[in-house]
Every structure is written in C-alpha cells, then in structure tokens.
C-alpha cells in the first residue's frame, strides 16, 4: 500500500534533474531560423557501416536462431571473434567463455560493471570531463562519485595544442583515492578531449589502483581510432590486468551506434559479476547484430578496414579543423576518436542577445552553443555538461564538434562557421 500523499512521486534517482544538454540542443535546432541544421554535436555517424558488415546483418535476419534470444553472456561467435581480435593486444590468449561478455552497448556494459561491484557507500573516481552517462549509472548503483579534473592547456585560448596537453595531476589523483574507493573510470581515447593517456600516465594510474586494490573500468570504445601510439592499461602488467575491465563498442568500431552491441574484457572473477548484472538489466543483446559484429571482426584485417577507418577519420578531422585555422580559433588537436574541442574565447556574444532561461543560467559554452545554432545553423555540444559546477569554468569557452559525418556535411559546416568572423574580436 502506498503511504505517500503523491502516488506519482518519482524516485530520487531520476527526480530533480536539470534539463540535459541533448534536450537543449534539440530545442534550439527546432527553433532555429537557419534550416536545415548541420548537426556536428552528437557522435552518431553520418554514413553506413561497411558493406560487408551490413550484408552480414541482412543475412543474419534470415536465420531463425538469429531472431531469438542469445545467451546472456553473448553469442559464442562474437565472443570468439573478440577474443581472437584482442588477444594480441593483451599479450595472451583470451578465453571467450570466461573473459569476454557481451552487453547491450558499451553504456549498458558500464552500468553492468557498476551494478556488479558498487554498493551504497562505495566511492567511484571519475576524471573530468566525463561521459555524462557515467554519472547517472554510478548513482543508479548507489555509489558516491569523486571527481579529479584534467587540467586544460595553459595556452589553450591562444594557440592550438595537442590533446595530450590536457594533464592529470597525479598527486591530486592519488589523494582522491581512499579506503572507500571501489573503482575508477578511465576513458582513452577520451571523449570529449581526444586525449590518449600515455603509457607513463597509465602506469602511474595502474600502480595506484594496485596499491589500493581498486577496480579499473577502462572505457576504450574509440580504441580503433588512434593517431598516436595507443596503450591499453590492461596490458601493462598482470597485477594491473587483474583489476581491469576493458569496455568496447561495435557501434563505434563499425559506424553503427544504433546497434547497441558492446562488450567487456577482463579476468573471470570480474567478468562473471558484470554478466550477472547484465542478466538482470536486459538479459541478452540483439542477436542478428551480434552476428554481424562477429563478421565485422573476422574480416576486418582481411579487407583492411581498421587502417582505412583510422585514415579516413583522421582525414575528416584535418579537413574540418581547417576552418578553425582559417578563423584563428585554437583547438585541442585530437590524438584519437572523432571529437574536437574548439576554444571560442575570441567569439563575442552580443550583450543584449535573448537567451532562454535554461541557457542563460548555464555556463558560457551553453550560450555559445545556442548562438551557433540560432545564427549559423550549426549544432555543437557545450562541454561543461561533462563537468561538475565547481570545475565547469575549465571548459566554458570550448565547444565540442563531431567529425564522423559525410565530407559534404563537413564542408557545409565549415562554410557556415566562417560566419563567426562577424562576432570575433
């Protein structure tokens, strides 16, 4: 029997949330007088997966077994394909039955990891900026979040610099780890910065986690898009590997973010509890798309897909960033992934511009985002959404752009962005 006076009162875990960035950007896009909007904000691809992967999905739909539930830990063919693809990176043969589990996208994989290990009172350490879903997922599990910010480049408002120049203060990081720390969340290549944590940085992070017996959740969904040497923290030593859960995504690998096929790789004593949580969250993941992802891995090297994908994305990044070089707007040159952070401190917003209250009360980057949508018809994401209020000032002059779009879309966005000259100082 319900004892509250309001039977429709929402649970605290979903109540009282401020309007999220995606809703604000979509509202601006709908209201903008400049149409059609060129969406450079959200990280969905503007083109299809490779033909051989699409063909595999279509063929799977004709098979009875691929239209029914898969095993909760994933289809054996996909687990084997992942184990075969990733074993060389970890320097050992992965057991597909015990060291790989399939999830309904990487996001649900992260949620399953939190649900499998985090209880009320446990602390989870997150670096800022963060993928926003980490926060709600940790809170759903009852965890307490502690934040350590990455420091932006000292001269980020003056000149373009490498995404590597966003640095982690290792002393602050180690001080943030307490006896209550259950897990840390690492993201490399990083969204939204594009930073790839160096081997030395990862070694220090790993050593601290080993010293304090802290689980490492390493979100590596952009792992095939690296433009500098890329190290996986789980490959550094047996001690670090014993604490590491590595997260992957078929959606990011094969241009299919709507497929919702992800996975975790790790030691059996960790994977089994991730799989147990996954079973209770959604039981199993889309069968035909798992089968197609398996073919994606099986044939990727044969058709040269990984190198082609990396080369094409790096080319898109260079092509798009030409407009910022032209305008004199500095950016963090990405080491991996498909996002770029651009410093807009030189853009002067009109003092009397009419921003809606839900935008006016947020940091400057929200106003920048709204302004670009309304005046130029280009959507970009304000990165302070990925910060706590205390550290939002670190990114309030930046906007995040996604370059995983067709080349004609990139060129159209560049043409419109040249209109910023009118408001630049």
mmCIF file of C-alpha atoms in Angstrom:
data_model
loop_
_atom_site.group_PDB
_atom_site.id
_atom_site.type_symbol
_atom_site.label_atom_id
_atom_site.label_comp_id
_atom_site.label_asym_id
_atom_site.label_seq_id
_atom_site.Cartn_x
_atom_site.Cartn_y
_atom_site.Cartn_z
ATOM 1 C CA UNK A 1 0.000 0.000 0.000
ATOM 2 C CA UNK A 2 1.340 3.423 -0.960
ATOM 3 C CA UNK A 3 1.755 5.683 2.090
ATOM 4 C CA UNK A 4 2.898 8.848 0.321
ATOM 5 C CA UNK A 5 0.480 11.666 -0.408
ATOM 6 C CA UNK A 6 1.680 11.685 -4.028
ATOM 7 C CA UNK A 7 1.465 8.216 -5.584
ATOM 8 C CA UNK A 8 3.203 9.529 -8.712
ATOM 9 C CA UNK A 9 6.239 10.934 -6.937
ATOM 10 C CA UNK A 10 9.341 9.879 -8.885
ATOM 11 C CA UNK A 11 12.258 8.094 -7.283
ATOM 12 C CA UNK A 12 15.097 10.340 -6.148
ATOM 13 C CA UNK A 13 17.429 8.746 -8.687
ATOM 14 C CA UNK A 14 15.523 10.351 -11.563
ATOM 15 C CA UNK A 15 13.870 13.343 -9.890
ATOM 16 C CA UNK A 16 15.159 16.901 -9.792
ATOM 17 C CA UNK A 17 17.473 16.605 -12.767
ATOM 18 C CA UNK A 18 18.202 19.786 -14.699
ATOM 19 C CA UNK A 19 17.372 19.881 -18.375
ATOM 20 C CA UNK A 20 20.056 17.900 -20.163
ATOM 21 C CA UNK A 21 22.238 19.229 -22.953
ATOM 22 C CA UNK A 22 20.710 16.998 -25.613
ATOM 23 C CA UNK A 23 17.225 18.401 -24.981
ATOM 24 C CA UNK A 24 18.501 21.985 -25.019
ATOM 25 C CA UNK A 25 20.399 21.488 -28.281
ATOM 26 C CA UNK A 26 17.421 19.760 -29.916
ATOM 27 C CA UNK A 27 15.088 22.575 -28.818
ATOM 28 C CA UNK A 28 17.432 25.150 -30.327
ATOM 29 C CA UNK A 29 17.700 23.140 -33.536
ATOM 30 C CA UNK A 30 13.911 23.038 -33.861
ATOM 31 C CA UNK A 31 13.535 26.758 -33.178
ATOM 32 C CA UNK A 32 16.427 27.971 -35.337
ATOM 33 C CA UNK A 33 15.525 30.105 -38.349
ATOM 34 C CA UNK A 34 18.513 28.592 -40.173
ATOM 35 C CA UNK A 35 17.446 25.266 -41.634
ATOM 36 C CA UNK A 36 18.369 22.543 -42.125
ATOM 37 C CA UNK A 37 20.572 22.329 -39.063
ATOM 38 C CA UNK A 38 24.012 20.817 -39.573
ATOM 39 C CA UNK A 39 24.425 18.585 -36.529
ATOM 40 C CA UNK A 40 28.096 18.499 -35.584
ATOM 41 C CA UNK A 41 27.290 17.887 -31.943
ATOM 42 C CA UNK A 42 26.194 14.324 -31.302
ATOM 43 C CA UNK A 43 28.559 11.483 -32.055
ATOM 44 C CA UNK A 44 26.439 9.447 -34.433
ATOM 45 C CA UNK A 45 27.861 8.630 -37.833
ATOM 46 C CA UNK A 46 26.597 10.283 -40.985
ATOM 47 C CA UNK A 47 27.179 7.157 -43.070
ATOM 48 C CA UNK A 48 26.532 3.427 -43.001
ATOM 49 C CA UNK A 49 28.686 0.582 -41.701
ATOM 50 C CA UNK A 50 30.970 -1.088 -44.269
ATOM 51 C CA UNK A 51 29.074 -3.159 -46.823
ATOM 52 C CA UNK A 52 30.443 -6.488 -45.640
ATOM 53 C CA UNK A 53 29.098 -5.812 -42.130
ATOM 54 C CA UNK A 54 25.714 -4.624 -43.416
ATOM 55 C CA UNK A 55 25.455 -7.723 -45.599
ATOM 56 C CA UNK A 56 26.178 -9.907 -42.582
ATOM 57 C CA UNK A 57 23.356 -8.218 -40.656
ATOM 58 C CA UNK A 58 20.915 -8.782 -43.515
ATOM 59 C CA UNK A 59 21.915 -12.419 -43.817
ATOM 60 C CA UNK A 60 21.542 -12.926 -40.067
ATOM 61 C CA UNK A 61 17.930 -11.717 -40.237
ATOM 62 C CA UNK A 62 17.094 -14.696 -42.460
ATOM 63 C CA UNK A 63 18.276 -17.181 -39.814
ATOM 64 C CA UNK A 64 15.843 -18.445 -37.210
ATOM 65 C CA UNK A 65 18.431 -18.623 -34.425
ATOM 66 C CA UNK A 66 19.471 -15.005 -35.039
ATOM 67 C CA UNK A 67 15.939 -13.781 -34.441
ATOM 68 C CA UNK A 68 15.674 -15.336 -30.977
ATOM 69 C CA UNK A 69 17.295 -14.711 -27.597
ATOM 70 C CA UNK A 70 21.050 -15.081 -27.460
ATOM 71 C CA UNK A 71 22.848 -16.464 -24.428
ATOM 72 C CA UNK A 72 23.020 -13.784 -21.759
ATOM 73 C CA UNK A 73 26.833 -13.571 -21.999
ATOM 74 C CA UNK A 74 26.616 -13.216 -25.757
ATOM 75 C CA UNK A 75 26.711 -15.240 -28.934
ATOM 76 C CA UNK A 76 29.679 -17.636 -28.993
ATOM 77 C CA UNK A 77 30.757 -16.500 -32.456
ATOM 78 C CA UNK A 78 31.060 -12.854 -31.372
ATOM 79 C CA UNK A 79 32.844 -13.694 -28.129
ATOM 80 C CA UNK A 80 35.370 -15.800 -30.042
ATOM 81 C CA UNK A 81 35.844 -13.071 -32.659
ATOM 82 C CA UNK A 82 36.526 -10.503 -29.927
ATOM 83 C CA UNK A 83 38.870 -12.844 -28.067
ATOM 84 C CA UNK A 84 40.809 -13.527 -31.277
ATOM 85 C CA UNK A 85 40.962 -9.810 -32.175
ATOM 86 C CA UNK A 86 42.055 -8.577 -28.745
ATOM 87 C CA UNK A 87 44.336 -11.368 -27.515
ATOM 88 C CA UNK A 88 47.380 -9.888 -29.314
ATOM 89 C CA UNK A 89 46.833 -6.544 -27.571
ATOM 90 C CA UNK A 90 46.837 -8.134 -24.127
ATOM 91 C CA UNK A 91 49.728 -10.494 -24.808
ATOM 92 C CA UNK A 92 47.791 -13.633 -24.006
ATOM 93 C CA UNK A 93 45.014 -15.794 -25.398
ATOM 94 C CA UNK A 94 41.702 -14.567 -24.017
ATOM 95 C CA UNK A 95 39.138 -17.190 -23.059
ATOM 96 C CA UNK A 96 35.935 -16.197 -24.885
ATOM 97 C CA UNK A 97 33.766 -18.100 -22.418
ATOM 98 C CA UNK A 98 35.118 -16.593 -19.211
ATOM 99 C CA UNK A 99 36.972 -13.363 -20.089
ATOM 100 C CA UNK A 100 34.536 -11.755 -22.560
ATOM 101 C CA UNK A 101 30.894 -10.807 -22.039
ATOM 102 C CA UNK A 102 28.561 -9.066 -24.488
ATOM 103 C CA UNK A 103 26.372 -6.147 -23.410
ATOM 104 C CA UNK A 104 23.646 -4.018 -24.992
ATOM 105 C CA UNK A 105 26.023 -1.270 -25.985
ATOM 106 C CA UNK A 106 29.047 -0.007 -24.080
ATOM 107 C CA UNK A 107 26.855 2.199 -21.904
ATOM 108 C CA UNK A 108 24.888 -0.765 -20.564
ATOM 109 C CA UNK A 109 28.218 -2.528 -20.140
ATOM 110 C CA UNK A 110 29.404 0.282 -17.856
ATOM 111 C CA UNK A 111 26.114 0.157 -15.950
ATOM 112 C CA UNK A 112 26.505 -3.608 -15.523
ATOM 113 C CA UNK A 113 30.021 -3.100 -14.144
ATOM 114 C CA UNK A 114 28.787 -0.529 -11.632
ATOM 115 C CA UNK A 115 25.820 -2.695 -10.668
ATOM 116 C CA UNK A 116 28.105 -5.694 -10.307
ATOM 117 C CA UNK A 117 30.567 -4.081 -7.923
ATOM 118 C CA UNK A 118 29.379 -0.764 -6.485
ATOM 119 C CA UNK A 119 27.195 -0.580 -3.387
ATOM 120 C CA UNK A 120 25.901 2.370 -1.335
ATOM 121 C CA UNK A 121 28.845 3.989 0.430
ATOM 122 C CA UNK A 122 31.382 2.910 -2.188
ATOM 123 C CA UNK A 123 33.269 5.659 -3.999
ATOM 124 C CA UNK A 124 33.901 5.741 -7.729
ATOM 125 C CA UNK A 125 36.564 8.108 -9.011
ATOM 126 C CA UNK A 126 35.850 9.875 -12.313
ATOM 127 C CA UNK A 127 38.062 12.227 -14.313
ATOM 128 C CA UNK A 128 36.574 15.484 -15.598
ATOM 129 C CA UNK A 129 35.413 15.988 -18.263
ATOM 130 C CA UNK A 130 33.422 12.762 -18.259
ATOM 131 C CA UNK A 131 30.908 10.979 -20.456
ATOM 132 C CA UNK A 132 27.666 12.103 -18.818
ATOM 133 C CA UNK A 133 26.155 8.616 -18.625
ATOM 134 C CA UNK A 134 28.848 7.525 -16.164
ATOM 135 C CA UNK A 135 27.331 9.751 -13.513
ATOM 136 C CA UNK A 136 23.745 8.529 -13.666
ATOM 137 C CA UNK A 137 24.931 4.918 -13.956
ATOM 138 C CA UNK A 138 27.060 5.195 -10.814
ATOM 139 C CA UNK A 139 24.243 6.915 -8.947
ATOM 140 C CA UNK A 140 21.809 4.184 -10.011
ATOM 141 C CA UNK A 141 24.111 1.683 -8.331
ATOM 142 C CA UNK A 142 24.200 3.805 -5.169
ATOM 143 C CA UNK A 143 27.825 4.873 -5.499
ATOM 144 C CA UNK A 144 29.364 8.162 -4.396
ATOM 145 C CA UNK A 145 31.287 9.962 -7.120
ATOM 146 C CA UNK A 146 34.593 11.721 -6.543
ATOM 147 C CA UNK A 147 35.988 13.927 -9.292
ATOM 148 C CA UNK A 148 39.508 14.746 -10.399
ATOM 149 C CA UNK A 149 39.727 17.288 -13.251
ATOM 150 C CA UNK A 150 42.085 17.105 -16.178
ATOM 151 C CA UNK A 151 43.817 20.462 -16.460
ATOM 152 C CA UNK A 152 43.439 22.221 -19.846
ATOM 153 C CA UNK A 153 46.441 23.521 -21.809
ATOM 154 C CA UNK A 154 47.824 26.718 -20.273
ATOM 155 C CA UNK A 155 47.713 28.498 -23.616
ATOM 156 C CA UNK A 156 44.564 26.811 -24.941
ATOM 157 C CA UNK A 157 42.865 30.162 -25.589
ATOM 158 C CA UNK A 158 45.832 31.462 -27.562
ATOM 159 C CA UNK A 159 47.022 28.651 -29.809
ATOM 160 C CA UNK A 160 46.222 25.164 -30.990
ATOM 161 C CA UNK A 161 47.900 22.436 -28.988
ATOM 162 C CA UNK A 162 47.844 18.686 -28.686
ATOM 163 C CA UNK A 163 45.064 16.993 -26.738
ATOM 164 C CA UNK A 164 47.940 15.431 -24.794
ATOM 165 C CA UNK A 165 48.373 18.828 -23.120
ATOM 166 C CA UNK A 166 45.268 18.158 -21.019
ATOM 167 C CA UNK A 167 47.004 16.715 -17.987
ATOM 168 C CA UNK A 168 46.129 14.748 -14.883
ATOM 169 C CA UNK A 169 47.654 15.926 -11.610
ATOM 170 C CA UNK A 170 48.821 12.566 -10.294
ATOM 171 C CA UNK A 171 49.226 13.885 -6.755
ATOM 172 C CA UNK A 172 45.586 15.008 -6.681
ATOM 173 C CA UNK A 173 44.538 11.698 -8.195
ATOM 174 C CA UNK A 174 46.325 9.644 -5.571
ATOM 175 C CA UNK A 175 44.962 11.818 -2.766
ATOM 176 C CA UNK A 176 41.429 11.281 -4.092
ATOM 177 C CA UNK A 177 41.764 7.517 -3.616
ATOM 178 C CA UNK A 178 40.536 6.481 -0.171
ATOM 179 C CA UNK A 179 39.739 3.201 1.583
ATOM 180 C CA UNK A 180 36.180 3.662 0.267
ATOM 181 C CA UNK A 181 37.288 3.834 -3.380
ATOM 182 C CA UNK A 182 35.880 0.810 -5.164
ATOM 183 C CA UNK A 183 36.508 1.716 -8.785
ATOM 184 C CA UNK A 184 37.963 4.341 -11.100
ATOM 185 C CA UNK A 185 36.659 5.151 -14.574
ATOM 186 C CA UNK A 186 39.231 5.767 -17.290
ATOM 187 C CA UNK A 187 38.376 6.859 -20.844
ATOM 188 C CA UNK A 188 41.052 6.587 -23.547
ATOM 189 C CA UNK A 189 40.894 7.750 -26.310
ATOM 190 C CA UNK A 190 38.998 10.394 -24.407
ATOM 191 C CA UNK A 191 35.587 11.908 -25.128
ATOM 192 C CA UNK A 192 35.397 14.906 -25.470
ATOM 193 C CA UNK A 193 39.088 15.854 -25.354
ATOM 194 C CA UNK A 194 40.584 13.393 -27.842
ATOM 195 C CA UNK A 195 43.456 12.675 -25.447
ATOM 196 C CA UNK A 196 45.152 9.282 -25.420
ATOM 197 C CA UNK A 197 46.632 8.661 -21.994
ATOM 198 C CA UNK A 198 50.344 7.932 -22.346
ATOM 199 C CA UNK A 199 51.906 4.682 -21.215
ATOM 200 C CA UNK A 200 53.570 6.544 -18.362
ATOM 201 C CA UNK A 201 50.286 8.090 -17.202
ATOM 202 C CA UNK A 202 48.540 4.723 -17.372
ATOM 203 C CA UNK A 203 51.340 3.032 -15.454
ATOM 204 C CA UNK A 204 51.011 5.556 -12.617
ATOM 205 C CA UNK A 205 47.218 5.195 -12.561
ATOM 206 C CA UNK A 206 47.529 1.416 -12.604
ATOM 207 C CA UNK A 207 50.126 1.348 -9.839
ATOM 208 C CA UNK A 208 47.887 3.461 -7.578
ATOM 209 C CA UNK A 209 44.975 1.102 -8.232
ATOM 210 C CA UNK A 210 47.093 -1.980 -7.481
ATOM 211 C CA UNK A 211 48.379 -0.372 -4.288
ATOM 212 C CA UNK A 212 44.826 0.327 -3.140
ATOM 213 C CA UNK A 213 43.095 -2.705 -4.706
ATOM 214 C CA UNK A 214 40.806 -0.536 -6.857
ATOM 215 C CA UNK A 215 38.974 -1.866 -9.925
ATOM 216 C CA UNK A 216 39.730 -0.045 -13.197
ATOM 217 C CA UNK A 217 36.869 0.392 -15.648
ATOM 218 C CA UNK A 218 38.673 1.394 -18.853
ATOM 219 C CA UNK A 219 36.270 2.763 -21.443
ATOM 220 C CA UNK A 220 38.095 2.215 -24.739
ATOM 221 C CA UNK A 221 35.212 2.489 -27.207
ATOM 222 C CA UNK A 222 37.294 4.648 -29.600
ATOM 223 C CA UNK A 223 40.167 2.163 -29.480
ATOM 224 C CA UNK A 224 40.406 1.718 -33.259
ATOM 225 C CA UNK A 225 40.691 5.463 -33.901
ATOM 226 C CA UNK A 226 44.123 6.419 -32.628
ATOM 227 C CA UNK A 227 46.566 8.767 -34.346
ATOM 228 C CA UNK A 228 49.448 8.386 -31.882
ATOM 229 C CA UNK A 229 50.662 5.235 -30.109
ATOM 230 C CA UNK A 230 47.837 3.748 -28.029
ATOM 231 C CA UNK A 231 48.404 1.690 -24.874
ATOM 232 C CA UNK A 232 45.723 -0.360 -23.134
ATOM 233 C CA UNK A 233 46.041 -0.152 -19.364
ATOM 234 C CA UNK A 234 45.079 -3.826 -19.026
ATOM 235 C CA UNK A 235 48.186 -4.789 -20.995
ATOM 236 C CA UNK A 236 50.725 -3.169 -18.671
ATOM 237 C CA UNK A 237 51.206 -5.908 -16.080
ATOM 238 C CA UNK A 238 49.462 -8.989 -14.655
ATOM 239 C CA UNK A 239 48.697 -7.077 -11.444
ATOM 240 C CA UNK A 240 47.002 -4.227 -13.309
ATOM 241 C CA UNK A 241 45.233 -6.660 -15.638
ATOM 242 C CA UNK A 242 43.764 -8.472 -12.641
ATOM 243 C CA UNK A 243 41.868 -5.286 -11.714
ATOM 244 C CA UNK A 244 40.909 -4.081 -15.205
ATOM 245 C CA UNK A 245 37.624 -4.290 -17.087
ATOM 246 C CA UNK A 246 38.007 -3.029 -20.666
ATOM 247 C CA UNK A 247 34.882 -1.703 -22.395
ATOM 248 C CA UNK A 248 34.396 -1.879 -26.179
ATOM 249 C CA UNK A 249 31.748 -0.946 -28.715
ATOM 250 C CA UNK A 250 30.746 -2.415 -32.074
ATOM 251 C CA UNK A 251 28.775 0.763 -32.686
ATOM 252 C CA UNK A 252 31.918 2.897 -32.558
ATOM 253 C CA UNK A 253 34.076 0.329 -34.361
ATOM 254 C CA UNK A 254 31.713 -0.281 -37.289
ATOM 255 C CA UNK A 255 29.798 3.052 -37.632
ATOM 256 C CA UNK A 256 26.625 1.569 -36.139
ATOM 257 C CA UNK A 257 25.805 3.391 -32.901
ATOM 258 C CA UNK A 258 22.161 2.307 -33.117
ATOM 259 C CA UNK A 259 23.005 -1.384 -32.993
ATOM 260 C CA UNK A 260 23.735 -1.321 -29.243
ATOM 261 C CA UNK A 261 26.328 -4.086 -29.154
ATOM 262 C CA UNK A 262 29.164 -3.703 -26.663
ATOM 263 C CA UNK A 263 31.415 -5.921 -24.576
ATOM 264 C CA UNK A 264 33.700 -6.108 -21.582
ATOM 265 C CA UNK A 265 37.013 -7.935 -21.418
ATOM 266 C CA UNK A 266 38.596 -8.851 -18.110
ATOM 267 C CA UNK A 267 39.534 -11.590 -15.656
ATOM 268 C CA UNK A 268 36.954 -14.280 -14.971
ATOM 269 C CA UNK A 269 36.399 -13.231 -11.349
ATOM 270 C CA UNK A 270 35.290 -9.777 -12.552
ATOM 271 C CA UNK A 271 33.516 -10.677 -15.780
ATOM 272 C CA UNK A 272 31.152 -13.128 -14.124
ATOM 273 C CA UNK A 273 29.631 -10.394 -11.943
ATOM 274 C CA UNK A 274 29.311 -7.970 -14.854
ATOM 275 C CA UNK A 275 27.466 -10.730 -16.715
ATOM 276 C CA UNK A 276 25.269 -11.399 -13.672
ATOM 277 C CA UNK A 277 24.215 -7.744 -13.532
ATOM 278 C CA UNK A 278 23.654 -7.649 -17.306
ATOM 279 C CA UNK A 279 21.339 -10.663 -16.987
ATOM 280 C CA UNK A 280 19.138 -8.718 -14.574
ATOM 281 C CA UNK A 281 19.217 -5.472 -16.538
ATOM 282 C CA UNK A 282 18.271 -6.681 -20.012
ATOM 283 C CA UNK A 283 19.072 -10.420 -20.136
ATOM 284 C CA UNK A 284 20.516 -10.508 -23.652
ATOM 285 C CA UNK A 285 21.582 -8.297 -26.562
ATOM 286 C CA UNK A 286 20.368 -8.097 -30.198
ATOM 287 C CA UNK A 287 21.133 -11.438 -31.838
ATOM 288 C CA UNK A 288 21.398 -10.551 -35.545
ATOM 289 C CA UNK A 289 23.586 -7.539 -34.804
ATOM 290 C CA UNK A 290 25.898 -9.610 -32.623
ATOM 291 C CA UNK A 291 26.312 -11.978 -35.541
ATOM 292 C CA UNK A 292 27.073 -9.100 -37.907
ATOM 293 C CA UNK A 293 29.607 -7.654 -35.448
ATOM 294 C CA UNK A 294 31.311 -11.042 -35.321
ATOM 295 C CA UNK A 295 31.720 -10.993 -39.108
ATOM 296 C CA UNK A 296 32.981 -7.432 -38.784
ATOM 297 C CA UNK A 297 35.857 -8.604 -36.617
ATOM 298 C CA UNK A 298 36.517 -11.815 -38.540
ATOM 299 C CA UNK A 299 37.046 -10.000 -41.843
ATOM 300 C CA UNK A 300 38.350 -6.584 -40.721
ATOM 301 C CA UNK A 301 42.035 -7.352 -41.221
ATOM 302 C CA UNK A 302 41.370 -9.165 -44.492
ATOM 303 C CA UNK A 303 39.658 -6.131 -46.048
ATOM 304 C CA UNK A 304 41.972 -3.596 -44.403
ATOM 305 C CA UNK A 305 39.092 -1.995 -42.523
ATOM 306 C CA UNK A 306 40.898 -0.847 -39.367
ATOM 307 C CA UNK A 307 43.594 1.120 -41.180
ATOM 308 C CA UNK A 308 41.123 2.542 -43.676
ATOM 309 C CA UNK A 309 38.783 3.632 -40.877
ATOM 310 C CA UNK A 310 41.579 5.350 -38.975
ATOM 311 C CA UNK A 311 42.953 7.048 -42.084
ATOM 312 C CA UNK A 312 39.531 8.320 -43.160
ATOM 313 C CA UNK A 313 38.635 9.692 -39.727
ATOM 314 C CA UNK A 314 41.951 11.444 -39.308
ATOM 315 C CA UNK A 315 41.433 12.953 -42.756
ATOM 316 C CA UNK A 316 37.986 14.212 -41.755
ATOM 317 C CA UNK A 317 39.452 15.748 -38.607
ATOM 318 C CA UNK A 318 42.151 17.602 -40.541
ATOM 319 C CA UNK A 319 39.680 18.740 -43.212
ATOM 320 C CA UNK A 320 37.173 20.097 -40.695
ATOM 321 C CA UNK A 321 39.741 21.841 -38.500
ATOM 322 C CA UNK A 322 40.984 23.855 -41.481
ATOM 323 C CA UNK A 323 38.171 26.316 -40.816
ATOM 324 C CA UNK A 324 39.393 26.957 -37.269
ATOM 325 C CA UNK A 325 42.937 27.506 -38.528
ATOM 326 C CA UNK A 326 41.455 29.953 -41.026
ATOM 327 C CA UNK A 327 39.454 31.778 -38.343
ATOM 328 C CA UNK A 328 42.275 31.788 -35.819
ATOM 329 C CA UNK A 329 40.282 29.762 -33.294
ATOM 330 C CA UNK A 330 42.586 27.426 -31.354
ATOM 331 C CA UNK A 331 41.608 23.829 -30.682
ATOM 332 C CA UNK A 332 42.897 20.728 -28.950
ATOM 333 C CA UNK A 333 44.320 18.623 -31.769
ATOM 334 C CA UNK A 334 42.910 15.134 -31.083
ATOM 335 C CA UNK A 335 45.160 12.115 -30.612
ATOM 336 C CA UNK A 336 42.221 9.762 -31.119
ATOM 337 C CA UNK A 337 38.457 9.473 -31.531
ATOM 338 C CA UNK A 338 36.269 11.774 -33.615
ATOM 339 C CA UNK A 339 35.614 14.774 -31.377
ATOM 340 C CA UNK A 340 37.461 18.083 -31.338
ATOM 341 C CA UNK A 341 37.290 20.786 -28.655
ATOM 342 C CA UNK A 342 37.493 24.309 -30.054
ATOM 343 C CA UNK A 343 38.241 27.344 -27.901
ATOM 344 C CA UNK A 344 35.701 30.097 -28.648
ATOM 345 C CA UNK A 345 37.004 32.775 -26.282
ATOM 346 C CA UNK A 346 37.516 35.121 -29.252
ATOM 347 C CA UNK A 347 33.807 34.944 -30.135
ATOM 348 C CA UNK A 348 31.933 37.867 -28.543
ATOM 349 C CA UNK A 349 28.296 37.141 -27.837
ATOM 350 C CA UNK A 350 26.059 40.220 -28.153
ATOM 351 C CA UNK A 351 25.339 41.596 -24.674
ATOM 352 C CA UNK A 352 21.633 42.004 -25.433
ATOM 353 C CA UNK A 353 21.121 38.592 -27.059
ATOM 354 C CA UNK A 354 17.887 36.919 -25.960
ATOM 355 C CA UNK A 355 18.832 33.561 -24.463
ATOM 356 C CA UNK A 356 16.112 31.390 -22.881
ATOM 357 C CA UNK A 357 16.379 30.991 -19.082
ATOM 358 C CA UNK A 358 17.546 27.363 -19.230
ATOM 359 C CA UNK A 359 20.508 28.540 -21.342
ATOM 360 C CA UNK A 360 21.189 31.931 -19.745
ATOM 361 C CA UNK A 361 21.665 30.345 -16.308
ATOM 362 C CA UNK A 362 24.242 27.844 -17.567
ATOM 363 C CA UNK A 363 27.957 28.468 -18.319
ATOM 364 C CA UNK A 364 29.074 30.460 -21.347
ATOM 365 C CA UNK A 365 29.523 27.410 -23.595
ATOM 366 C CA UNK A 366 25.753 26.752 -23.457
ATOM 367 C CA UNK A 367 25.176 30.280 -24.738
ATOM 368 C CA UNK A 368 27.796 29.724 -27.421
ATOM 369 C CA UNK A 369 26.095 26.509 -28.490
ATOM 370 C CA UNK A 370 22.650 28.133 -28.623
ATOM 371 C CA UNK A 371 24.047 31.103 -30.525
ATOM 372 C CA UNK A 372 25.719 28.953 -33.202
ATOM 373 C CA UNK A 373 22.527 27.000 -33.748
ATOM 374 C CA UNK A 374 20.291 30.049 -33.976
ATOM 375 C CA UNK A 375 22.599 32.280 -36.032
ATOM 376 C CA UNK A 376 24.593 29.826 -38.159
ATOM 377 C CA UNK A 377 22.536 26.628 -38.092
ATOM 378 C CA UNK A 378 25.454 24.542 -36.766
ATOM 379 C CA UNK A 379 24.975 22.396 -33.667
ATOM 380 C CA UNK A 380 27.871 21.746 -31.278
ATOM 381 C CA UNK A 381 27.894 20.443 -27.715
ATOM 382 C CA UNK A 382 28.836 22.600 -24.694
ATOM 383 C CA UNK A 383 31.381 20.501 -22.785
ATOM 384 C CA UNK A 384 30.613 21.898 -19.330
ATOM 385 C CA UNK A 385 27.791 19.345 -19.384
ATOM 386 C CA UNK A 386 30.607 16.889 -18.676
ATOM 387 C CA UNK A 387 31.815 18.760 -15.576
ATOM 388 C CA UNK A 388 30.729 19.432 -12.031
ATOM 389 C CA UNK A 389 29.727 23.015 -11.282
ATOM 390 C CA UNK A 390 32.963 23.527 -9.367
ATOM 391 C CA UNK A 391 35.128 22.802 -12.401
ATOM 392 C CA UNK A 392 32.895 23.942 -15.266
ATOM 393 C CA UNK A 393 34.985 27.097 -15.666
ATOM 394 C CA UNK A 394 37.780 24.953 -17.126
ATOM 395 C CA UNK A 395 35.783 24.398 -20.326
ATOM 396 C CA UNK A 396 33.314 27.264 -20.507
ATOM 397 C CA UNK A 397 34.972 28.746 -23.615
ATOM 398 C CA UNK A 398 35.026 25.481 -25.551
ATOM 399 C CA UNK A 399 32.587 23.687 -27.861
ATOM 400 C CA UNK A 400 32.723 20.045 -28.939
ATOM 401 C CA UNK A 401 32.323 19.101 -32.591
ATOM 402 C CA UNK A 402 31.969 15.577 -34.004
ATOM 403 C CA UNK A 403 33.577 14.951 -37.393
ATOM 404 C CA UNK A 404 32.086 11.492 -38.097
ATOM 405 C CA UNK A 405 29.990 12.936 -40.904
ATOM 406 C CA UNK A 406 30.000 12.840 -44.705
ATOM 407 C CA UNK A 407 32.523 15.162 -46.309
ATOM 408 C CA UNK A 408 29.815 17.349 -47.853
ATOM 409 C CA UNK A 409 28.351 17.880 -44.370
ATOM 410 C CA UNK A 410 31.771 18.887 -43.066
ATOM 411 C CA UNK A 411 32.193 21.358 -45.903
ATOM 412 C CA UNK A 412 28.717 22.790 -45.304
ATOM 413 C CA UNK A 413 29.509 23.271 -41.620
ATOM 414 C CA UNK A 414 32.788 24.980 -42.488
ATOM 415 C CA UNK A 415 31.010 27.391 -44.808
ATOM 416 C CA UNK A 416 28.546 28.356 -42.107
ATOM 417 C CA UNK A 417 31.186 28.635 -39.383
ATOM 418 C CA UNK A 418 33.008 31.246 -41.447
ATOM 419 C CA UNK A 419 30.100 33.466 -40.453
ATOM 420 C CA UNK A 420 31.654 33.686 -36.984
ATOM 421 C CA UNK A 421 34.000 36.388 -38.302
ATOM 422 C CA UNK A 422 31.204 38.882 -37.678
ATOM 423 C CA UNK A 423 31.378 38.315 -33.913
ATOM 424 C CA UNK A 424 35.107 37.735 -33.410
ATOM 425 C CA UNK A 425 37.384 40.112 -31.622
#
